[in-house]
Amino acid sequence: MNTVELLSMSAPRLAMGALITVKFAVAAMVFGLLLGAVVAVMSISTDRLLPACARAYVSVMRGTPLLVQMFVVYYGLPDLGISLDPTSAGILTLTLNAGAYLSESMRGAILGVGRGQWSAAHSLGLSHYQTLRYVVGPQALRLAVPSLGNTLISLVKDTSLVSVITVTELLRSSQEIIAATYQPLPLYIAAALIYWVLSTVLSAVQHHVEGRLTLQTR
Amino acid sequence: MIKLNKVSKWYGNFQVLSDCSTEIQKGEVVVVCGPSGSGKSTLIKTINGLEAYQQGEVHVDGVHVGHSHKELAALRARLSMVFQHFELFPHLSILDNLTLAQIKVLGRNRADAEAKGLKLLARVGLKEQAAKYPGQLSGGQQQRVAIARALSMDPKAILFDEPTSALDPEMVNEVLDVMVELAKEGMTMVCVTHEMGFARKVASRVIFMDKGNIVEDRRKEDFFNSPHSERAKDFLAKIIH
Ligand SMILES: Nc1ncnc2c1ncn2[C@@H]1O[C@H](COP(=O)(O)OP(=O)(O)O)[C@@H](O)[C@H]1O
Ligand SMILES: [Mg+2]
């Protein structure tokens, strides 16, 4: 079988795999951004306990390998009576991991908005949360877009790790085809190309968003 | 309506305010001056609760400024502040800068808030700029917007923290003119400023601070004609060229 035949024959399965990869990436992005926002807000709270919880969470998630986190959630949690199917376990782990990085980007961006904006908002009677919601948050988001974009691009690539918990996403699809055809090089390259296309699309979206956000302020 | 009684504040071992007492009546215009680092900003920020203090008491309209968050928010809505660096919200249009707190804090509906915002913009001569963003305006225009924003809350008093010191010299007067007009209309104002021309024109009193102390707190004529303290004399000599 020549390479062209091989790839055209594998295309439907690779496409299915890519679709599942996108599904994992999008789910983890949406939940990760929500989680990141909550953790970022906790981390700048004036309360004592909340920032400590946020710091501990971020430290653990950033200080341990995603692969190990994946194993703990999928193979470890059943010991505590929590059995998750591979899809839920994968999305949960990716969300928890990305949430930590995203929260750090957001926290940095919130701190990057000057103290004077807080004072001005407070002097008008806005509460802490109103100030975050209407004054500091929107400005922080603009500052955070580049670094959020980088994390989300990493996330697309990190989805390949859910292959180890039996999810047939892009990487595992190509591995299954390789197992039947013994032609690793073209298939791995095809998989790599698809990841590259996905990341490039996301990076284009990031630039588009950045452009629109700057247009609105000037 | 504003009363400070022996207010003291420390940053660690460093005392920023020591036993500062004064009283400001409705309709008074009080100018606060003194060398840089003497505690002027800190003092006026204790009045609307932006700076906490450790000793003494601050009362505004009989309300104690210090502890309860609920009262603090209500108080801040009645005392507006204008900052040295304007602190307009850069992601909001000029008009939205004026309506945000009216809607979220005072609970006005959008139509009323916008009508009020446009009226105030007209008053500071910037009605045509309503749809622009702060970054598109000059410093003097931004500060006039900030004053309009302060007025949008129908404040009982306005605190000014060096409103003209970040401006290019040619823009100082457009801001001072608005402030003079406000003073003439009877607005209660506490102004940290080194614009002694403004002080001579509209101030009722001058407070002079040095190293966290209120060194002089006197009618403006007395302050300018015969300052008691050496420090105030030095200061005046330096500032009035
Ligand atoms: N957050 C802070 N921590 C420590 N020192 C501070 C802080 N803020 C202000 N200071 C000090 O307090 C003093 C008074 O500051 P400020 O009220 O801003 O003076 P002014 O407005 O008269 O220039 C200054 O010496 C300043 O360095
Ligand atoms: Mg100051």
Coordinates of C-alpha atoms and ligand atoms in Angstrom, one line a residue:
Chain A
M1 CA 0.0 0.0 0.0
N2 CA 1.6 3.3 -0.9
T3 CA 1.4 6.4 1.3
V4 CA -1.3 8.2 -0.6
E5 CA -3.6 5.1 -0.4
L6 CA -2.8 4.6 3.2
L7 CA -3.6 8.2 4.1
S8 CA -6.8 8.4 2.1
M9 CA -7.9 5.1 3.6
S10 CA -7.2 6.3 7.2
A11 CA -8.6 9.8 6.6
P12 CA -12.1 9.0 8.0
R13 CA -10.7 7.5 11.2
L14 CA -8.2 10.3 11.7
A15 CA -11.0 12.8 11.1
M16 CA -13.1 11.1 13.8
G17 CA -10.2 11.2 16.1
A18 CA -9.6 14.9 15.4
L19 CA -13.2 15.6 16.1
I20 CA -12.9 13.9 19.5
T21 CA -9.7 15.9 20.2
V22 CA -11.6 19.1 19.4
K23 CA -14.4 18.1 21.6
F24 CA -12.1 17.5 24.6
A25 CA -10.2 20.7 23.9
V26 CA -13.4 22.9 23.6
A27 CA -14.9 21.3 26.8
A28 CA -11.8 21.8 28.8
M29 CA -11.4 25.3 27.5
V30 CA -14.9 26.4 28.5
F31 CA -14.7 24.7 31.9
G32 CA -11.1 25.7 32.4
L33 CA -11.8 29.4 31.7
L34 CA -14.7 29.3 34.2
L35 CA -12.6 27.5 36.8
G36 CA -9.7 29.8 36.1
A37 CA -11.8 32.9 36.6
V38 CA -13.2 31.6 39.9
V39 CA -9.7 30.7 41.2
A40 CA -8.3 34.1 40.1
V41 CA -11.0 35.9 42.0
M42 CA -10.4 33.7 45.1
S43 CA -6.7 34.4 44.9
I44 CA -7.1 38.2 45.1
S45 CA -9.8 38.1 47.8
T46 CA -9.2 40.0 51.0
D47 CA -10.3 37.0 52.9
R48 CA -7.5 34.9 54.4
L49 CA -8.5 31.4 53.5
L50 CA -9.5 31.8 49.9
P51 CA -6.2 33.0 48.5
A52 CA -4.4 30.2 50.4
C53 CA -6.8 27.5 48.8
A54 CA -6.2 29.1 45.4
R55 CA -2.4 29.0 45.9
A56 CA -2.4 25.4 47.0
Y57 CA -4.5 24.3 44.1
V58 CA -2.4 26.1 41.5
S59 CA 0.8 24.8 43.1
V60 CA -0.3 21.2 43.0
M61 CA -1.7 21.4 39.4
R62 CA 1.4 23.1 38.1
G63 CA 3.9 21.1 40.1
T64 CA 2.8 17.7 39.0
P65 CA 2.8 16.1 35.5
L66 CA -0.5 16.1 33.6
L67 CA 0.0 12.4 32.8
V68 CA 0.2 11.6 36.5
Q69 CA -2.9 13.7 37.2
M70 CA -4.7 11.8 34.5
F71 CA -3.8 8.4 36.1
V72 CA -4.8 9.6 39.6
V73 CA -8.2 10.7 38.3
Y74 CA -8.9 7.7 36.1
Y75 CA -7.2 4.8 37.8
G76 CA -6.9 6.2 41.3
L77 CA -10.2 7.7 42.2
P78 CA -12.1 4.4 41.7
D79 CA -10.4 3.3 45.0
L80 CA -12.4 6.0 46.7
G81 CA -15.6 4.9 45.0
I82 CA -15.5 7.6 42.3
S83 CA -15.4 5.8 38.9
L84 CA -15.4 8.1 35.9
D85 CA -15.8 7.0 32.3
P86 CA -12.7 7.9 30.2
T87 CA -14.4 11.0 28.6
S88 CA -15.4 12.5 31.9
A89 CA -12.1 11.7 33.5
G90 CA -10.2 13.2 30.6
I91 CA -12.2 16.4 30.5
L92 CA -12.1 16.8 34.3
T93 CA -8.3 16.4 34.4
L94 CA -7.7 18.7 31.5
T95 CA -10.0 21.3 33.0
L96 CA -8.3 21.1 36.4
N97 CA -4.9 21.4 34.9
A98 CA -5.7 24.2 32.4
G99 CA -7.7 26.0 35.1
A100 CA -4.6 26.4 37.2
Y101 CA -2.6 28.0 34.4
L102 CA -5.5 30.1 33.2
S103 CA -6.1 31.4 36.7
E104 CA -2.5 32.5 37.0
S105 CA -2.8 34.4 33.7
M106 CA -6.0 36.1 35.0
R107 CA -4.6 36.9 38.4
G108 CA -1.5 38.5 36.8
A109 CA -3.7 40.5 34.5
I110 CA -6.0 41.6 37.4
L111 CA -2.9 42.8 39.3
G112 CA -1.7 44.5 36.1
V113 CA -4.7 46.9 36.3
G114 CA -3.6 49.9 38.4
R115 CA -4.6 50.4 42.0
G116 CA -6.0 53.8 40.9
Q117 CA -8.8 52.0 39.0
W118 CA -9.9 50.3 42.2
S119 CA -9.8 53.5 44.1
A120 CA -11.8 55.3 41.5
A121 CA -14.4 52.6 41.4
H122 CA -14.6 52.4 45.2
S123 CA -14.9 56.2 45.4
L124 CA -18.0 55.9 43.2
G125 CA -19.5 53.4 45.7
L126 CA -19.0 50.3 43.6
S127 CA -18.4 47.2 45.7
H128 CA -15.4 44.8 45.4
Y129 CA -17.3 42.4 43.1
Q130 CA -18.9 45.2 41.0
T131 CA -15.4 46.7 40.5
L132 CA -14.1 43.3 39.4
R133 CA -17.1 42.8 37.1
Y134 CA -17.4 46.2 35.5
V135 CA -14.1 47.9 35.8
V136 CA -11.1 45.7 36.5
G137 CA -12.2 42.4 34.9
P138 CA -12.8 43.8 31.4
Q139 CA -9.4 45.5 31.4
A140 CA -7.7 42.4 32.8
L141 CA -9.2 40.3 30.1
R142 CA -7.6 42.5 27.5
L143 CA -4.3 42.1 29.2
A144 CA -4.7 38.4 29.7
V145 CA -5.6 37.4 26.1
P146 CA -2.1 36.7 24.9
S147 CA -1.2 34.5 27.8
L148 CA -4.7 32.8 27.9
G149 CA -4.2 32.1 24.2
N150 CA -0.9 30.4 24.8
T151 CA -2.4 28.2 27.5
L152 CA -5.3 27.2 25.3
I153 CA -2.9 26.2 22.5
S154 CA -1.0 24.0 24.9
L155 CA -4.3 22.6 26.0
V156 CA -5.1 21.4 22.4
K157 CA -1.8 19.6 22.4
D158 CA -2.2 18.2 25.9
T159 CA -5.4 16.5 24.9
S160 CA -3.2 13.9 23.3
L161 CA -2.6 12.6 26.8
V162 CA -6.1 11.3 27.2
S163 CA -5.1 8.6 24.7
V164 CA -3.5 6.8 27.7
I165 CA -6.9 6.4 29.4
T166 CA -8.3 4.7 26.3
V167 CA -10.0 7.6 24.7
T168 CA -9.8 7.2 20.9
E169 CA -8.9 10.8 20.1
L170 CA -6.5 11.8 17.3
L171 CA -3.3 10.2 18.6
R172 CA -4.9 6.9 19.6
S173 CA -6.7 6.7 16.3
S174 CA -3.5 6.9 14.5
Q175 CA -1.9 4.4 16.8
E176 CA -4.7 1.9 16.1
I177 CA -4.2 2.4 12.4
I178 CA -0.5 1.9 12.8
A179 CA -1.1 -1.3 14.7
A180 CA -2.9 -2.7 11.7
T181 CA -0.7 -1.3 8.9
Y182 CA 2.8 -1.1 10.4
Q183 CA 3.4 2.3 8.8
P184 CA 4.1 4.7 11.7
L185 CA 5.9 7.5 9.9
P186 CA 3.2 8.8 7.6
L187 CA 0.5 8.4 10.2
Y188 CA 2.3 10.1 13.0
I189 CA 3.2 12.9 10.6
A190 CA -0.5 13.2 9.6
A191 CA -1.5 13.3 13.2
A192 CA 1.1 16.0 13.9
L193 CA -0.1 18.0 11.0
I194 CA -3.6 17.9 12.3
Y195 CA -2.5 19.2 15.7
W196 CA -0.6 21.9 14.0
V197 CA -3.6 23.0 12.0
L198 CA -5.8 23.1 15.1
S199 CA -3.2 25.1 17.1
T200 CA -2.8 27.5 14.1
V201 CA -6.5 28.1 13.9
L202 CA -6.6 28.8 17.6
S203 CA -3.7 31.2 17.3
A204 CA -5.5 33.0 14.5
V205 CA -8.6 33.3 16.7
Q206 CA -6.4 34.7 19.5
H207 CA -5.0 37.4 17.1
H208 CA -8.4 38.3 15.9
V209 CA -9.7 38.7 19.5
E210 CA -6.7 40.8 20.5
G211 CA -7.2 43.0 17.5
R212 CA -10.9 43.6 18.3
L213 CA -10.2 44.3 21.9
T214 CA -7.6 47.0 21.1
L215 CA -9.9 48.6 18.5
Q216 CA -12.6 49.0 21.2
T217 CA -10.4 51.0 23.5
R218 CA -8.8 53.3 21.0
Chain B
M1 CA -20.4 68.2 57.5
I2 CA -16.9 66.6 57.5
K3 CA -15.2 66.1 60.9
L4 CA -11.8 64.6 61.6
N5 CA -10.9 64.0 65.2
K6 CA -7.3 63.2 66.0
V7 CA -6.9 60.8 63.1
S8 CA -3.6 58.9 63.1
K9 CA -2.3 56.3 60.7
W10 CA 0.9 54.3 60.5
Y11 CA 2.6 52.3 57.8
G12 CA 4.6 49.9 60.0
N13 CA 6.6 52.2 62.2
F14 CA 6.2 55.1 59.9
Q15 CA 3.6 57.6 61.0
V16 CA 1.8 59.1 58.0
L17 CA -0.8 61.0 59.9
S18 CA -0.5 62.2 63.5
D19 CA -3.6 63.5 65.4
C20 CA -5.1 65.3 62.4
S21 CA -8.2 67.2 63.4
T22 CA -10.3 69.6 61.4
E23 CA -13.9 70.4 60.5
I24 CA -15.3 71.3 57.2
Q25 CA -18.7 73.0 56.9
K26 CA -21.2 72.7 54.1
G27 CA -20.3 75.0 51.2
E28 CA -16.7 75.5 52.3
V29 CA -13.8 75.2 49.9
V30 CA -10.7 74.0 51.8
V31 CA -7.3 73.8 50.1
V32 CA -4.8 71.3 51.5
C33 CA -1.2 72.0 50.6
G34 CA 2.2 71.0 51.9
P35 CA 5.4 69.3 50.7
S36 CA 5.3 66.1 48.8
G37 CA 5.0 63.1 51.1
S38 CA 3.4 65.1 53.9
G39 CA 0.3 63.0 54.0
K40 CA -2.2 65.1 52.0
S41 CA -3.5 62.3 49.8
T42 CA -3.7 59.9 52.8
L43 CA -5.6 62.5 54.8
I44 CA -8.3 63.2 52.2
K45 CA -8.7 59.5 51.5
T46 CA -9.5 58.8 55.1
I47 CA -12.6 61.0 54.5
N48 CA -14.2 58.6 52.0
G49 CA -12.8 55.4 53.5
L50 CA -10.2 54.7 50.8
E51 CA -7.5 54.7 53.4
A52 CA -8.0 53.0 56.7
Y53 CA -6.7 54.7 59.9
Q54 CA -5.7 53.3 63.2
Q55 CA -6.7 56.0 65.7
G56 CA -9.2 58.8 65.9
E57 CA -12.5 59.3 64.2
V58 CA -13.9 60.6 60.9
H59 CA -17.5 61.6 60.5
V60 CA -19.3 62.6 57.4
D61 CA -22.8 63.9 57.8
G62 CA -22.9 62.3 61.2
V63 CA -21.9 58.9 59.7
H64 CA -18.8 57.3 61.2
V65 CA -16.3 56.4 58.5
G66 CA -14.4 53.4 59.4
H67 CA -15.9 50.0 59.9
S68 CA -19.2 48.9 58.4
H69 CA -18.9 48.1 54.7
K70 CA -22.5 48.9 54.0
E71 CA -22.3 52.4 55.4
L72 CA -19.0 52.9 53.6
A73 CA -20.6 52.2 50.1
A74 CA -23.5 54.6 50.9
L75 CA -21.0 57.2 52.1
R76 CA -18.8 56.9 49.0
A77 CA -21.8 57.4 46.8
R78 CA -22.3 60.8 48.5
L79 CA -18.7 61.9 48.5
S80 CA -17.0 61.9 45.1
M81 CA -13.4 62.1 44.4
V82 CA -11.2 63.4 41.6
F83 CA -7.7 61.9 41.2
Q84 CA -4.4 63.2 40.0
H85 CA -4.3 60.7 37.2
F86 CA -8.0 61.0 36.3
E87 CA -8.6 57.2 36.6
L88 CA -11.3 57.2 34.0
F89 CA -12.3 53.7 33.0
P90 CA -10.4 53.2 29.7
H91 CA -12.5 50.4 28.3
L92 CA -15.8 52.4 28.6
S93 CA -16.9 55.3 26.4
I94 CA -17.0 58.8 28.0
L95 CA -20.7 58.5 28.5
D96 CA -20.5 55.0 30.0
N97 CA -17.9 56.3 32.4
L98 CA -20.6 58.7 33.7
T99 CA -23.4 56.2 33.8
L100 CA -21.8 53.1 35.3
A101 CA -22.0 54.1 39.0
Q102 CA -25.3 55.9 38.5
I103 CA -26.9 52.7 37.3
K104 CA -25.1 50.2 39.5
V105 CA -24.8 52.2 42.7
L106 CA -27.7 54.6 42.7
G107 CA -30.0 52.3 40.8
R108 CA -31.0 54.9 38.2
N109 CA -32.3 53.6 34.9
R110 CA -30.2 53.9 31.8
A111 CA -32.2 56.7 30.1
D112 CA -32.1 58.9 33.2
A113 CA -28.4 58.2 33.8
E114 CA -27.5 59.1 30.2
A115 CA -29.6 62.2 30.3
K116 CA -27.8 63.3 33.4
G117 CA -24.4 62.3 32.0
L118 CA -24.9 64.3 28.8
K119 CA -26.1 67.3 30.8
L120 CA -22.9 67.2 32.9
L121 CA -20.7 66.7 29.8
A122 CA -22.3 69.8 28.3
R123 CA -21.5 71.6 31.5
V124 CA -17.8 70.8 31.3
G125 CA -17.9 71.6 27.6
L126 CA -17.4 68.0 26.3
K127 CA -20.8 66.9 25.1
E128 CA -19.4 66.1 21.6
Q129 CA -17.0 63.7 23.1
A130 CA -19.6 61.4 24.7
A131 CA -19.1 58.5 22.4
K132 CA -15.3 58.6 22.4
Y133 CA -13.0 56.6 24.7
P134 CA -10.8 58.2 27.4
G135 CA -7.6 57.5 25.5
Q136 CA -8.8 59.7 22.7
L137 CA -9.0 62.8 24.9
S138 CA -6.4 65.2 26.1
G139 CA -5.4 65.2 29.8
G140 CA -7.4 68.3 30.5
Q141 CA -10.4 66.9 28.8
Q142 CA -10.1 63.7 30.7
Q143 CA -9.9 65.5 34.0
R144 CA -13.0 67.5 33.1
V145 CA -14.8 64.2 32.4
A146 CA -13.6 62.9 35.8
I147 CA -15.2 66.0 37.4
A148 CA -18.4 65.3 35.5
R149 CA -18.3 61.7 36.6
A150 CA -17.9 62.9 40.2
L151 CA -20.9 65.2 39.8
S152 CA -23.0 62.4 38.3
M153 CA -23.4 60.9 41.8
D154 CA -25.0 64.1 43.1
P155 CA -22.3 64.3 45.8
K156 CA -22.6 66.4 48.9
A157 CA -18.9 67.1 48.7
I158 CA -16.0 66.5 46.3
L159 CA -12.5 65.6 47.2
F160 CA -9.8 66.6 44.8
D161 CA -6.3 65.0 45.0
E162 CA -3.9 67.2 43.0
P163 CA -6.3 67.4 40.0
T164 CA -4.0 69.5 37.9
S165 CA -0.5 68.3 38.7
A166 CA -0.4 65.6 36.0
L167 CA -1.5 68.1 33.3
D168 CA 0.5 69.9 30.8
P169 CA 0.6 73.6 31.8
E170 CA -1.6 74.8 29.0
M171 CA -4.4 72.5 30.3
V172 CA -4.4 73.5 33.9
N173 CA -6.7 76.4 33.5
E174 CA -9.5 74.6 31.7
V175 CA -9.7 72.3 34.8
L176 CA -9.4 75.1 37.3
D177 CA -12.1 77.0 35.6
V178 CA -14.5 74.2 36.1
M179 CA -13.5 73.9 39.8
V180 CA -13.9 77.6 40.4
E181 CA -17.4 77.5 38.9
L182 CA -18.3 74.6 41.2
A183 CA -16.9 76.5 44.2
K184 CA -19.0 79.5 43.3
E185 CA -22.1 77.4 43.1
G186 CA -21.6 76.4 46.7
M187 CA -20.2 72.9 46.3
T188 CA -18.3 71.7 49.4
M189 CA -14.8 71.0 48.2
V190 CA -11.6 69.6 49.7
C191 CA -8.8 70.2 47.3
V192 CA -5.2 69.0 47.6
T193 CA -3.5 71.4 45.2
H194 CA -0.5 73.7 44.9
E195 CA -2.4 76.1 42.7
M196 CA -2.2 79.0 45.0
G197 CA -4.1 81.2 42.5
F198 CA -7.0 78.9 42.8
A199 CA -6.7 79.0 46.6
R200 CA -6.7 82.8 46.7
K201 CA -9.7 83.0 44.4
V202 CA -12.1 80.5 46.0
A203 CA -10.7 78.9 49.1
S204 CA -12.4 79.7 52.4
R205 CA -9.6 78.0 54.3
V206 CA -6.1 76.6 53.8
I207 CA -4.8 73.6 55.6
F208 CA -1.0 73.2 55.5
M209 CA 0.5 69.8 56.3
D210 CA 4.0 68.7 57.1
K211 CA 5.2 65.3 58.1
G212 CA 1.8 64.0 58.8
N213 CA 0.7 66.9 60.9
I214 CA -1.8 69.6 60.2
V215 CA 0.5 72.6 60.9
E216 CA -1.8 75.4 59.9
D217 CA -5.6 75.4 59.4
R218 CA -6.6 79.0 58.9
R219 CA -8.7 81.4 56.8
K220 CA -6.9 81.9 53.5
E221 CA -6.2 85.6 54.1
D222 CA -4.5 84.8 57.4
F223 CA -2.5 81.9 55.8
F224 CA -1.2 83.9 52.9
N225 CA -0.6 87.2 54.7
S226 CA 1.0 85.9 57.9
P227 CA 1.7 82.2 58.0
H228 CA 2.7 81.2 61.6
S229 CA 5.1 78.4 60.9
E230 CA 8.6 78.6 59.3
R231 CA 7.7 75.6 57.2
A232 CA 4.7 77.3 55.7
K233 CA 6.7 80.4 55.0
D234 CA 9.4 78.4 53.3
F235 CA 6.8 76.5 51.4
L236 CA 5.0 79.6 50.2
A237 CA 8.2 81.3 49.2
K238 CA 9.1 78.3 47.1
I239 CA 5.7 77.9 45.5
I240 CA 5.0 81.5 44.7
H241 CA 7.8 82.5 42.4
Ligands
LIG1 N1 1.2 52.0 51.0 C1 2.2 52.7 51.6 N2 3.1 52.1 52.3 C2 4.1 52.7 53.0 N3 4.2 54.1 52.9 C3 3.3 54.8 52.2 C4 2.3 54.1 51.5 N4 1.5 55.1 50.9 C5 2.1 56.3 51.2 N5 3.2 56.1 52.0 C6 4.0 57.1 52.5 O1 3.2 58.0 53.3 C7 3.6 59.3 53.1 C8 2.5 60.2 52.8 O2 2.0 59.9 51.5 P1 0.9 60.8 50.8 O3 -0.3 60.9 51.6 O4 0.7 60.2 49.4 O5 1.6 62.2 50.7 P2 1.3 63.5 49.8 O6 0.0 63.2 49.1 O7 1.3 64.6 50.7 O8 2.4 63.6 48.8 C9 4.7 59.3 52.1 O9 5.9 59.5 52.8 C10 4.6 58.0 51.5 O10 5.9 57.5 51.1
MG2 MG -0.4 63.0 47.0

